[in-house]
């Protein structure tokens, strides 16, 4: 059975590594001929909006999925007329627009930080009034890993922030003095079965995930229940099939949703060795219509993201219980 994947980054590679034992074959679409997923499947080099490349990657595939959420919505909807695209394109579109995402959370009764839309520079003073300061201005589209964001501490920061987001349609969000960041990963099968992984504690630096601890240490029962309930609501509302991540802030015993990722997630790498079934395997089981696997943790796990120079593998692997996942991306 052939699975087509839009995006050939490390997440695609890890999907391939999880799917090969299930007898799945993979074909990836990526703009880069150096895409890390080429090691585990066929690679079509092309843009995500190139009709020929999309046709080429989907030909003969049982299902099309994606490992990168900024693939443009319209061509994906076109593909979905001919071959199942899972998670459904509506989930991709909701995650691509921060305003749509916030409204989705609100509609589902999931708390979010105070926010206001900023369509043009003239909206900014009113948004500051509504949201208060400090706040963070984020572009509605194409923002990830803290890019397309600017923090405002005083009203005089407004022009600089507006310039930093390139004058693009944005939202202004109250800066949350969170106690910690969490994420919850959950998977929904084609038959509607939902399984939720234990929430993870995440540490970001410069907008990039550095460390995850799973299950999140010292998590209160109410917070765990809320995370699971939010995941159920989002999965069911979107008619979702596959793995979904919700990034959350824990602040004073309250859980606020920040954003969703309609794909396997960096904060779920621990599930490869640390959970009954990895997020990658469960995503694939879901999209091809196989029964889901257990999501319980086998014990305690932590993930450290190695950025830039990779330390000597023989030293890393001398740590008892440590596993190394290199994916062959050139340092930038
Ligand atoms: P995002 O692109 O929304 O995931 O933001 C990247 C990171 O910036 C988050 O993981 C947080 O560490 C931080 N951040 C984003 N939004 C807020 C906020 N409203 N309050 C505090 N920190 C934030």
PDB file of N, CA, C and O and ligand atoms in Angstrom, residues 98 113 136 138 143-147 149 173-178 181 204 207 247 249 258-259, ligand 1:
ATOM      1  N   UNK A  98      -4.275  31.800  12.012  1.00  0.00           N
ATOM      2  CA  UNK A  98      -4.368  31.908  13.479  1.00  0.00           C
ATOM      3  C   UNK A  98      -5.712  32.439  13.947  1.00  0.00           C
ATOM      4  O   UNK A  98      -6.162  32.092  15.035  1.00  0.00           O
ATOM      5  N   UNK A 113      -5.912  32.859  25.152  1.00  0.00           N
ATOM      6  CA  UNK A 113      -5.498  34.168  25.665  1.00  0.00           C
ATOM      7  C   UNK A 113      -6.333  35.243  24.957  1.00  0.00           C
ATOM      8  O   UNK A 113      -6.735  35.051  23.806  1.00  0.00           O
ATOM      9  N   UNK A 136       1.675  40.029  22.018  1.00  0.00           N
ATOM     10  CA  UNK A 136       2.504  39.572  20.902  1.00  0.00           C
ATOM     11  C   UNK A 136       1.666  39.655  19.629  1.00  0.00           C
ATOM     12  O   UNK A 136       0.506  39.235  19.602  1.00  0.00           O
ATOM     13  N   UNK A 138       1.179  38.503  15.876  1.00  0.00           N
ATOM     14  CA  UNK A 138       1.549  37.322  15.077  1.00  0.00           C
ATOM     15  C   UNK A 138       0.847  37.396  13.729  1.00  0.00           C
ATOM     16  O   UNK A 138      -0.364  37.672  13.692  1.00  0.00           O
ATOM     17  N   UNK A 143       3.184  31.484   9.833  1.00  0.00           N
ATOM     18  CA  UNK A 143       4.077  31.715  10.966  1.00  0.00           C
ATOM     19  C   UNK A 143       4.369  30.375  11.611  1.00  0.00           C
ATOM     20  O   UNK A 143       3.467  29.564  11.757  1.00  0.00           O
ATOM     21  N   UNK A 144       5.581  30.089  11.930  1.00  0.00           N
ATOM     22  CA  UNK A 144       5.889  28.908  12.724  1.00  0.00           C
ATOM     23  C   UNK A 144       7.214  29.127  13.417  1.00  0.00           C
ATOM     24  O   UNK A 144       7.988  30.003  13.022  1.00  0.00           O
ATOM     25  N   UNK A 145       7.449  28.358  14.489  1.00  0.00           N
ATOM     26  CA  UNK A 145       8.683  28.494  15.263  1.00  0.00           C
ATOM     27  C   UNK A 145       8.974  29.950  15.623  1.00  0.00           C
ATOM     28  O   UNK A 145      10.122  30.388  15.561  1.00  0.00           O
ATOM     29  N   UNK A 146       7.937  30.685  15.996  1.00  0.00           N
ATOM     30  CA  UNK A 146       8.157  32.050  16.465  1.00  0.00           C
ATOM     31  C   UNK A 146       8.485  33.053  15.365  1.00  0.00           C
ATOM     32  O   UNK A 146       8.793  34.208  15.644  1.00  0.00           O
ATOM     33  N   UNK A 147       8.407  32.635  14.083  1.00  0.00           N
ATOM     34  CA  UNK A 147       8.680  33.597  13.003  1.00  0.00           C
ATOM     35  C   UNK A 147       7.396  34.364  12.715  1.00  0.00           C
ATOM     36  O   UNK A 147       6.301  33.872  12.947  1.00  0.00           O
ATOM     37  N   UNK A 149       6.532  37.115  14.265  1.00  0.00           N
ATOM     38  CA  UNK A 149       5.985  37.533  15.562  1.00  0.00           C
ATOM     39  C   UNK A 149       6.801  38.684  16.135  1.00  0.00           C
ATOM     40  O   UNK A 149       8.001  38.757  15.912  1.00  0.00           O
ATOM     41  N   UNK A 173      -2.169  39.202  20.515  1.00  0.00           N
ATOM     42  CA  UNK A 173      -2.520  38.240  21.555  1.00  0.00           C
ATOM     43  C   UNK A 173      -1.868  38.693  22.847  1.00  0.00           C
ATOM     44  O   UNK A 173      -0.707  39.115  22.829  1.00  0.00           O
ATOM     45  N   UNK A 174      -2.581  38.606  23.960  1.00  0.00           N
ATOM     46  CA  UNK A 174      -1.960  38.928  25.250  1.00  0.00           C
ATOM     47  C   UNK A 174      -0.790  37.975  25.488  1.00  0.00           C
ATOM     48  O   UNK A 174      -0.880  36.785  25.176  1.00  0.00           O
ATOM     49  N   UNK A 175       0.304  38.513  25.981  1.00  0.00           N
ATOM     50  CA  UNK A 175       1.450  37.672  26.317  1.00  0.00           C
ATOM     51  C   UNK A 175       1.119  36.952  27.627  1.00  0.00           C
ATOM     52  O   UNK A 175       0.863  37.597  28.646  1.00  0.00           O
ATOM     53  N   UNK A 176       1.102  35.639  27.584  1.00  0.00           N
ATOM     54  CA  UNK A 176       0.689  34.848  28.743  1.00  0.00           C
ATOM     55  C   UNK A 176       1.900  34.608  29.648  1.00  0.00           C
ATOM     56  O   UNK A 176       2.930  34.133  29.181  1.00  0.00           O
ATOM     57  N   UNK A 177       1.756  34.964  30.933  1.00  0.00           N
ATOM     58  CA  UNK A 177       2.831  34.668  31.891  1.00  0.00           C
ATOM     59  C   UNK A 177       2.635  33.214  32.335  1.00  0.00           C
ATOM     60  O   UNK A 177       2.191  32.947  33.442  1.00  0.00           O
ATOM     61  N   UNK A 178       2.947  32.299  31.424  1.00  0.00           N
ATOM     62  CA  UNK A 178       2.633  30.893  31.706  1.00  0.00           C
ATOM     63  C   UNK A 178       3.595  30.282  32.709  1.00  0.00           C
ATOM     64  O   UNK A 178       4.736  30.723  32.843  1.00  0.00           O
ATOM     65  N   UNK A 181       4.772  25.397  29.282  1.00  0.00           N
ATOM     66  CA  UNK A 181       4.089  25.047  28.041  1.00  0.00           C
ATOM     67  C   UNK A 181       3.894  23.537  28.009  1.00  0.00           C
ATOM     68  O   UNK A 181       4.776  22.770  28.396  1.00  0.00           O
ATOM     69  N   UNK A 204      10.700  25.920  25.053  1.00  0.00           N
ATOM     70  CA  UNK A 204      11.106  26.545  23.790  1.00  0.00           C
ATOM     71  C   UNK A 204      12.168  27.595  24.072  1.00  0.00           C
ATOM     72  O   UNK A 204      12.136  28.246  25.112  1.00  0.00           O
ATOM     73  N   UNK A 207      11.766  30.507  20.124  1.00  0.00           N
ATOM     74  CA  UNK A 207      10.661  29.979  19.323  1.00  0.00           C
ATOM     75  C   UNK A 207      10.859  28.545  18.854  1.00  0.00           C
ATOM     76  O   UNK A 207      10.017  28.016  18.152  1.00  0.00           O
ATOM     77  N   UNK A 247      -0.898  22.779  21.126  1.00  0.00           N
ATOM     78  CA  UNK A 247       0.071  23.431  22.006  1.00  0.00           C
ATOM     79  C   UNK A 247      -0.700  24.286  23.002  1.00  0.00           C
ATOM     80  O   UNK A 247      -1.626  25.003  22.628  1.00  0.00           O
ATOM     81  N   UNK A 249      -0.750  26.498  27.012  1.00  0.00           N
ATOM     82  CA  UNK A 249      -0.069  27.175  28.118  1.00  0.00           C
ATOM     83  C   UNK A 249      -0.768  26.772  29.402  1.00  0.00           C
ATOM     84  O   UNK A 249      -2.002  26.832  29.476  1.00  0.00           O
ATOM     85  N   UNK A 258      -2.942  27.406  22.557  1.00  0.00           N
ATOM     86  CA  UNK A 258      -2.184  28.337  21.719  1.00  0.00           C
ATOM     87  C   UNK A 258      -2.414  28.031  20.246  1.00  0.00           C
ATOM     88  O   UNK A 258      -2.913  28.857  19.509  1.00  0.00           O
ATOM     89  N   UNK A 259      -2.073  26.823  19.821  1.00  0.00           N
ATOM     90  CA  UNK A 259      -2.303  26.498  18.406  1.00  0.00           C
ATOM     91  C   UNK A 259      -2.384  25.006  18.197  1.00  0.00           C
ATOM     92  O   UNK A 259      -2.002  24.223  19.066  1.00  0.00           O
TER      93      UNK A 259
HETATM   94  P1  LIG B   1       3.727  29.909  18.262  1.00  0.00           P
HETATM   95  O1  LIG B   1       4.299  30.167  16.916  1.00  0.00           O
HETATM   96  O2  LIG B   1       2.374  30.516  18.473  1.00  0.00           O
HETATM   97  O3  LIG B   1       3.768  28.445  18.644  1.00  0.00           O
HETATM   98  O4  LIG B   1       4.710  30.614  19.297  1.00  0.00           O
HETATM   99  C1  LIG B   1       6.013  30.143  19.518  1.00  0.00           C
HETATM  100  C2  LIG B   1       6.372  30.263  20.976  1.00  0.00           C
HETATM  101  O5  LIG B   1       6.317  31.663  21.386  1.00  0.00           O
HETATM  102  C3  LIG B   1       5.423  29.553  21.925  1.00  0.00           C
HETATM  103  O6  LIG B   1       5.750  28.193  22.050  1.00  0.00           O
HETATM  104  C4  LIG B   1       5.662  30.338  23.212  1.00  0.00           C
HETATM  105  O7  LIG B   1       6.891  29.953  23.811  1.00  0.00           O
HETATM  106  C5  LIG B   1       5.799  31.763  22.708  1.00  0.00           C
HETATM  107  N1  LIG B   1       4.471  32.398  22.672  1.00  0.00           N
HETATM  108  C6  LIG B   1       3.613  32.434  21.631  1.00  0.00           C
HETATM  109  N2  LIG B   1       2.466  33.060  21.940  1.00  0.00           N
HETATM  110  C7  LIG B   1       2.584  33.469  23.218  1.00  0.00           C
HETATM  111  C8  LIG B   1       1.729  34.173  24.144  1.00  0.00           C
HETATM  112  N3  LIG B   1       0.512  34.635  23.777  1.00  0.00           N
HETATM  113  N4  LIG B   1       2.187  34.377  25.394  1.00  0.00           N
HETATM  114  C9  LIG B   1       3.413  33.935  25.770  1.00  0.00           C
HETATM  115  N5  LIG B   1       4.264  33.273  24.958  1.00  0.00           N
HETATM  116  C10 LIG B   1       3.873  33.035  23.704  1.00  0.00           C
END
